[in-house]
Amino acid sequence: MPVRFRQSGLTVSRARRGRPDLGSTLPNARRDFWLASLTLIGADSYNAWCDDRHVRAAAKPPGGLMIVDQRQAWIADIRQPIDSLHVFVPLASLHELTDEAHAPRIETLVCPIEAPQLDEVMLHLTRAILPALSRPHEASPLFVDYILRAMLVHLAQTYGGVSLTLDVPRGGLMRWQERRAKDMLLGNLQGNLSLSDLAAACGLSVRHFSRAFKATTGEPPHRWLLRQRVEYAKGRLASTNDTLGAIALACGFSDQSHLSRVFRAFTGTTPGDWRRHRRG
């Protein structure tokens, strides 16, 4: 069963098969969704059928994107290994995004399988989220939410034909909003809050909150929270004899190795070495 994340209204998963000749896929259930599929290894041309109409899917380079309307029934004849990121975009999420930006509603996303596009932005966003799909127990919901919302905005603007402009508060968050957001984040070091939770508590839309938080703190919420976890871990390392595993769990990390990777990324050293140096 592939790992899936469902946040910001989107569902994302990685589809991989190393063996060739998968054969014909089953038709999808008809839903008000679009499937944006970005290949990581490239793909040769193949046969597909849309509501029983034959379509020839063009070859895609690594980073090639196609978008399939799930309101129609699709079957694909897959004869080669695959490695792709699948992003399912509901119509409701597109409407919510455009309503928030006071833009015309998007009724379709256009990037047909006959003419896929090399999409460097989606490729970079995909590379950012792949480690979370590989280690879902370490994935921060805030970080996943951040990436998926970036994907949603990019797909809407690039393939939905709208320009999204926002009236973002130039001064960032007000003091009470900053205090409330930080208190919520520090009260949930595991990062199980969503951007929607934080934005609602501040009386802002998610997009306004995300930009205002970064304007105020210099970092997006998931990055700010990671930094606070590391600072909290430093305090536990300096003041207790707790094991690294116990400190990792207390600070919202999944295990000791997760703590070590993040700690080194922020400080340039391991928690054990930091403790030994601190204590002389």
Short mmCIF file of C-alpha atoms in Angstrom, two decimals:
data_model
loop_
_atom_site.label_atom_id
_atom_site.label_comp_id
_atom_site.label_asym_id
_atom_site.label_seq_id
_atom_site.Cartn_x
_atom_site.Cartn_y
_atom_site.Cartn_z
CA MET A 1 0.00 0.00 0.00
CA PRO A 2 1.63 3.30 -1.03
CA VAL A 3 2.06 6.05 1.54
CA ARG A 4 -0.43 8.86 1.04
CA PHE A 5 -0.71 12.32 2.56
CA ARG A 6 -4.06 14.09 2.60
CA GLN A 7 -3.75 17.78 3.48
CA SER A 8 -4.82 21.13 2.07
CA GLY A 9 -7.58 19.17 0.35
CA LEU A 10 -5.01 17.37 -1.82
CA THR A 11 -3.90 13.74 -1.73
CA VAL A 12 -0.36 12.88 -2.77
CA SER A 13 1.34 9.50 -3.20
CA ARG A 14 4.28 7.97 -5.02
CA ALA A 15 3.60 5.29 -7.65
CA ARG A 16 6.59 3.01 -8.26
CA ARG A 17 6.99 -0.27 -10.11
CA GLY A 18 10.39 -1.63 -11.12
CA ARG A 19 9.09 -4.46 -13.27
CA PRO A 20 7.77 -3.86 -16.82
CA ASP A 21 4.47 -5.00 -18.33
CA LEU A 22 2.00 -3.92 -15.68
CA GLY A 23 -0.65 -4.11 -18.37
CA SER A 24 -3.98 -2.32 -18.47
CA THR A 25 -5.06 -0.43 -15.38
CA LEU A 26 -8.59 -0.55 -14.02
CA PRO A 27 -10.76 2.46 -14.87
CA ASN A 28 -10.80 5.12 -12.17
CA ALA A 29 -13.92 6.04 -10.26
CA ARG A 30 -15.48 9.21 -11.69
CA ARG A 31 -14.96 12.07 -9.25
CA ASP A 32 -14.61 15.86 -9.31
CA PHE A 33 -10.83 15.52 -9.14
CA TRP A 34 -7.81 16.02 -11.36
CA LEU A 35 -4.81 13.72 -11.24
CA ALA A 36 -1.54 15.59 -11.78
CA SER A 37 1.15 13.00 -12.47
CA LEU A 38 4.83 13.96 -12.54
CA THR A 39 7.32 11.33 -13.69
CA LEU A 40 10.67 11.05 -11.92
CA ILE A 41 12.38 8.69 -14.38
CA GLY A 42 10.78 9.62 -17.69
CA ALA A 43 8.15 7.64 -19.57
CA ASP A 44 7.80 6.34 -23.11
CA SER A 45 4.68 6.87 -25.16
CA TYR A 46 1.82 4.49 -24.33
CA ASN A 47 -1.79 3.74 -25.18
CA ALA A 48 -4.66 5.02 -23.06
CA TRP A 49 -8.43 5.20 -23.30
CA CYS A 50 -10.65 8.02 -22.06
CA ASP A 51 -14.32 6.98 -21.86
CA ASP A 52 -13.45 4.25 -24.40
CA ARG A 53 -11.83 6.78 -26.76
CA HIS A 54 -8.25 5.85 -27.69
CA VAL A 55 -5.56 8.39 -26.76
CA ARG A 56 -1.83 8.13 -27.38
CA ALA A 57 0.08 9.47 -24.38
CA ALA A 58 3.26 11.24 -25.43
CA ALA A 59 6.67 10.40 -23.98
CA LYS A 60 7.67 12.40 -20.90
CA PRO A 61 11.16 13.36 -19.70
CA PRO A 62 12.00 13.29 -15.97
CA GLY A 63 9.98 16.15 -14.53
CA GLY A 64 7.30 15.74 -17.19
CA LEU A 65 3.77 16.52 -16.00
CA MET A 66 0.37 15.51 -17.30
CA ILE A 67 -3.06 16.17 -15.78
CA VAL A 68 -5.99 13.77 -16.14
CA ASP A 69 -9.62 14.75 -15.56
CA GLN A 70 -11.01 12.15 -13.14
CA ARG A 71 -14.57 13.04 -14.11
CA GLN A 72 -13.86 10.76 -17.07
CA ALA A 73 -12.97 7.07 -16.95
CA TRP A 74 -9.34 6.38 -17.88
CA ILE A 75 -7.48 3.17 -18.67
CA ALA A 76 -3.74 3.08 -19.38
CA ASP A 77 -1.67 0.25 -20.87
CA ILE A 78 1.59 0.44 -18.89
CA ARG A 79 4.48 -1.54 -20.38
CA GLN A 80 7.53 -0.05 -18.65
CA PRO A 81 8.74 0.61 -15.09
CA ILE A 82 7.21 3.67 -13.49
CA ASP A 83 8.16 6.14 -10.78
CA SER A 84 5.78 9.07 -10.49
CA LEU A 85 4.28 11.41 -7.95
CA HIS A 86 0.49 11.49 -8.11
CA VAL A 87 -1.32 14.57 -6.82
CA PHE A 88 -5.12 14.41 -6.66
CA VAL A 89 -6.64 17.89 -6.81
CA PRO A 90 -10.34 18.23 -5.90
CA LEU A 91 -12.49 20.80 -7.66
CA ALA A 92 -13.57 22.01 -4.21
CA SER A 93 -9.95 22.88 -3.34
CA LEU A 94 -9.59 24.92 -6.53
CA HIS A 95 -12.81 26.79 -5.74
CA GLU A 96 -11.69 27.47 -2.16
CA LEU A 97 -8.37 28.84 -3.43
CA THR A 98 -9.87 31.15 -6.05
CA ASP A 99 -12.63 32.36 -3.72
CA GLU A 100 -9.98 33.27 -1.15
CA ALA A 101 -8.00 35.22 -3.76
CA HIS A 102 -11.18 36.82 -5.22
CA ALA A 103 -10.29 35.30 -8.59
CA PRO A 104 -12.54 33.66 -11.20
CA ARG A 105 -13.33 30.06 -10.41
CA ILE A 106 -11.31 27.34 -12.11
CA GLU A 107 -13.36 24.58 -13.70
CA THR A 108 -10.53 22.57 -15.27
CA LEU A 109 -6.76 22.08 -15.30
CA VAL A 110 -5.21 21.70 -18.75
CA CYS A 111 -2.05 19.68 -19.33
CA PRO A 112 -3.17 16.78 -21.57
CA ILE A 113 -1.39 13.45 -21.79
CA GLU A 114 -0.92 14.04 -25.53
CA ALA A 115 1.22 17.11 -24.74
CA PRO A 116 2.82 16.80 -21.26
CA GLN A 117 4.92 19.68 -19.94
CA LEU A 118 8.35 19.75 -18.35
CA ASP A 119 7.53 21.40 -15.01
CA GLU A 120 10.61 22.37 -13.00
CA VAL A 121 8.56 23.89 -10.19
CA MET A 122 6.58 20.70 -9.60
CA LEU A 123 9.79 18.69 -9.85
CA HIS A 124 11.43 20.76 -7.09
CA LEU A 125 8.33 20.53 -4.89
CA THR A 126 8.21 16.79 -5.51
CA ARG A 127 11.83 16.38 -4.46
CA ALA A 128 11.04 18.32 -1.28
CA ILE A 129 8.22 16.00 -0.28
CA LEU A 130 9.76 12.64 -1.28
CA PRO A 131 11.71 12.24 2.00
CA ALA A 132 8.44 12.67 3.91
CA LEU A 133 6.82 9.96 1.80
CA SER A 134 9.83 7.71 2.46
CA ARG A 135 9.76 8.35 6.24
CA PRO A 136 6.13 9.25 7.01
CA HIS A 137 6.62 8.70 10.76
CA GLU A 138 9.03 11.67 10.73
CA ALA A 139 6.94 13.90 8.47
CA SER A 140 5.67 17.15 9.94
CA PRO A 141 2.03 17.77 8.98
CA LEU A 142 2.86 21.47 8.86
CA PHE A 143 5.63 20.85 6.32
CA VAL A 144 3.47 18.55 4.18
CA ASP A 145 0.66 21.10 4.30
CA TYR A 146 3.08 23.84 3.21
CA ILE A 147 4.34 21.87 0.19
CA LEU A 148 0.89 20.70 -0.92
CA ARG A 149 -0.49 24.22 -0.78
CA ALA A 150 2.44 25.38 -2.90
CA MET A 151 1.57 22.65 -5.41
CA LEU A 152 -2.08 23.68 -5.42
CA VAL A 153 -1.26 27.33 -6.10
CA HIS A 154 1.22 26.44 -8.84
CA LEU A 155 -1.16 24.04 -10.60
CA ALA A 156 -4.03 26.54 -10.40
CA GLN A 157 -2.00 29.40 -11.85
CA THR A 158 -0.07 27.43 -14.47
CA TYR A 159 -2.76 25.07 -15.74
CA GLY A 160 -5.98 26.72 -14.54
CA GLY A 161 -5.42 30.00 -16.34
CA VAL A 162 -5.87 32.38 -13.40
CA SER A 163 -3.62 34.90 -11.73
CA LEU A 164 -3.80 34.80 -7.96
CA THR A 165 -3.01 38.05 -6.15
CA LEU A 166 -3.25 38.50 -2.42
CA ASP A 167 -3.64 41.45 -0.08
CA VAL A 168 -1.12 40.29 2.49
CA PRO A 169 -0.68 42.35 5.66
CA ARG A 170 2.64 44.11 5.12
CA GLY A 171 3.48 44.24 8.80
CA GLY A 172 3.08 40.52 9.31
CA LEU A 173 1.10 39.18 12.24
CA MET A 174 -0.28 41.40 14.94
CA ARG A 175 1.20 40.76 18.37
CA TRP A 176 -1.75 38.74 19.63
CA GLN A 177 -1.74 36.66 16.45
CA GLU A 178 1.98 35.97 16.72
CA ARG A 179 1.63 35.04 20.39
CA ARG A 180 -1.33 32.75 19.76
CA ALA A 181 0.33 30.98 16.82
CA LYS A 182 3.58 30.45 18.70
CA ASP A 183 1.77 29.23 21.82
CA MET A 184 -0.16 26.72 19.71
CA LEU A 185 2.99 25.48 18.00
CA LEU A 186 4.96 25.17 21.24
CA GLY A 187 2.03 23.36 22.83
CA ASN A 188 2.17 20.74 20.09
CA LEU A 189 5.82 19.95 19.42
CA GLN A 190 4.84 16.92 17.33
CA GLY A 191 3.58 19.37 14.72
CA ASN A 192 0.15 17.74 14.44
CA LEU A 193 -1.51 21.09 13.87
CA SER A 194 -2.39 22.13 10.35
CA LEU A 195 -1.93 25.52 8.76
CA SER A 196 -5.72 25.77 8.76
CA ASP A 197 -5.78 25.35 12.56
CA LEU A 198 -3.24 28.13 13.06
CA ALA A 199 -4.83 30.46 10.51
CA ALA A 200 -8.29 30.02 12.01
CA ALA A 201 -6.98 30.83 15.50
CA CYS A 202 -5.55 34.08 14.10
CA GLY A 203 -8.64 34.97 12.11
CA LEU A 204 -6.81 34.79 8.77
CA SER A 205 -6.95 32.74 5.62
CA VAL A 206 -4.26 30.07 5.30
CA ARG A 207 -2.39 31.95 2.56
CA HIS A 208 -2.47 35.23 4.50
CA PHE A 209 -1.35 33.51 7.68
CA SER A 210 1.54 31.66 6.03
CA ARG A 211 2.95 34.80 4.47
CA ALA A 212 2.37 36.96 7.54
CA PHE A 213 4.01 34.39 9.84
CA LYS A 214 7.11 34.29 7.65
CA ALA A 215 7.18 38.08 7.46
CA THR A 216 7.08 38.21 11.26
CA THR A 217 9.50 35.40 12.16
CA GLY A 218 11.64 35.06 9.03
CA GLU A 219 10.63 31.41 8.66
CA PRO A 220 7.56 29.41 7.62
CA PRO A 221 5.73 27.74 10.53
CA HIS A 222 7.18 24.24 10.01
CA ARG A 223 10.75 25.56 9.95
CA TRP A 224 10.19 27.77 13.00
CA LEU A 225 8.79 24.79 14.91
CA LEU A 226 11.78 22.61 13.99
CA ARG A 227 14.11 25.28 15.36
CA GLN A 228 12.14 25.40 18.63
CA ARG A 229 12.36 21.61 18.93
CA VAL A 230 16.13 21.82 18.60
CA GLU A 231 16.31 24.57 21.23
CA TYR A 232 14.12 22.51 23.56
CA ALA A 233 16.38 19.52 22.97
CA LYS A 234 19.42 21.62 23.87
CA GLY A 235 17.80 22.50 27.16
CA ARG A 236 17.10 18.84 27.96
CA LEU A 237 20.61 17.82 26.91
CA ALA A 238 22.17 20.45 29.17
CA SER A 239 19.96 20.02 32.24
CA THR A 240 19.11 16.30 32.38
CA ASN A 241 20.73 12.90 32.06
CA ASP A 242 17.87 11.62 29.92
CA THR A 243 18.79 9.31 27.06
CA LEU A 244 18.82 10.73 23.55
CA GLY A 245 15.84 8.54 22.70
CA ALA A 246 13.80 9.95 25.59
CA ILE A 247 14.77 13.52 24.68
CA ALA A 248 13.83 12.89 21.05
CA LEU A 249 10.31 11.80 22.01
CA ALA A 250 9.91 14.67 24.50
CA CYS A 251 10.83 17.17 21.79
CA GLY A 252 8.43 15.84 19.18
CA PHE A 253 10.87 13.74 17.12
CA SER A 254 9.94 10.23 16.07
CA ASP A 255 13.14 8.64 17.42
CA GLN A 256 16.80 9.29 18.21
CA SER A 257 17.95 9.15 14.58
CA HIS A 258 15.32 11.73 13.60
CA LEU A 259 16.55 14.03 16.38
CA SER A 260 20.17 13.55 15.30
CA ARG A 261 19.51 14.41 11.65
CA VAL A 262 17.58 17.59 12.44
CA PHE A 263 19.93 18.62 15.27
CA ARG A 264 22.97 18.29 13.01
CA ALA A 265 21.23 20.25 10.23
CA PHE A 266 20.67 23.20 12.61
CA THR A 267 23.86 23.06 14.70
CA GLY A 268 26.45 21.22 12.62
CA THR A 269 27.00 18.61 15.35
CA THR A 270 25.23 15.64 16.91
CA PRO A 271 23.22 15.82 20.16
CA GLY A 272 25.73 13.57 21.91
CA ASP A 273 28.72 15.67 20.88
CA TRP A 274 26.88 18.86 21.80
CA ARG A 275 26.14 17.50 25.29
CA ARG A 276 29.73 16.36 25.85
CA HIS A 277 31.12 19.72 24.70
CA ARG A 278 28.62 21.59 26.88
CA ARG A 279 29.57 19.65 29.97
CA GLY A 280 33.29 19.81 29.28
#
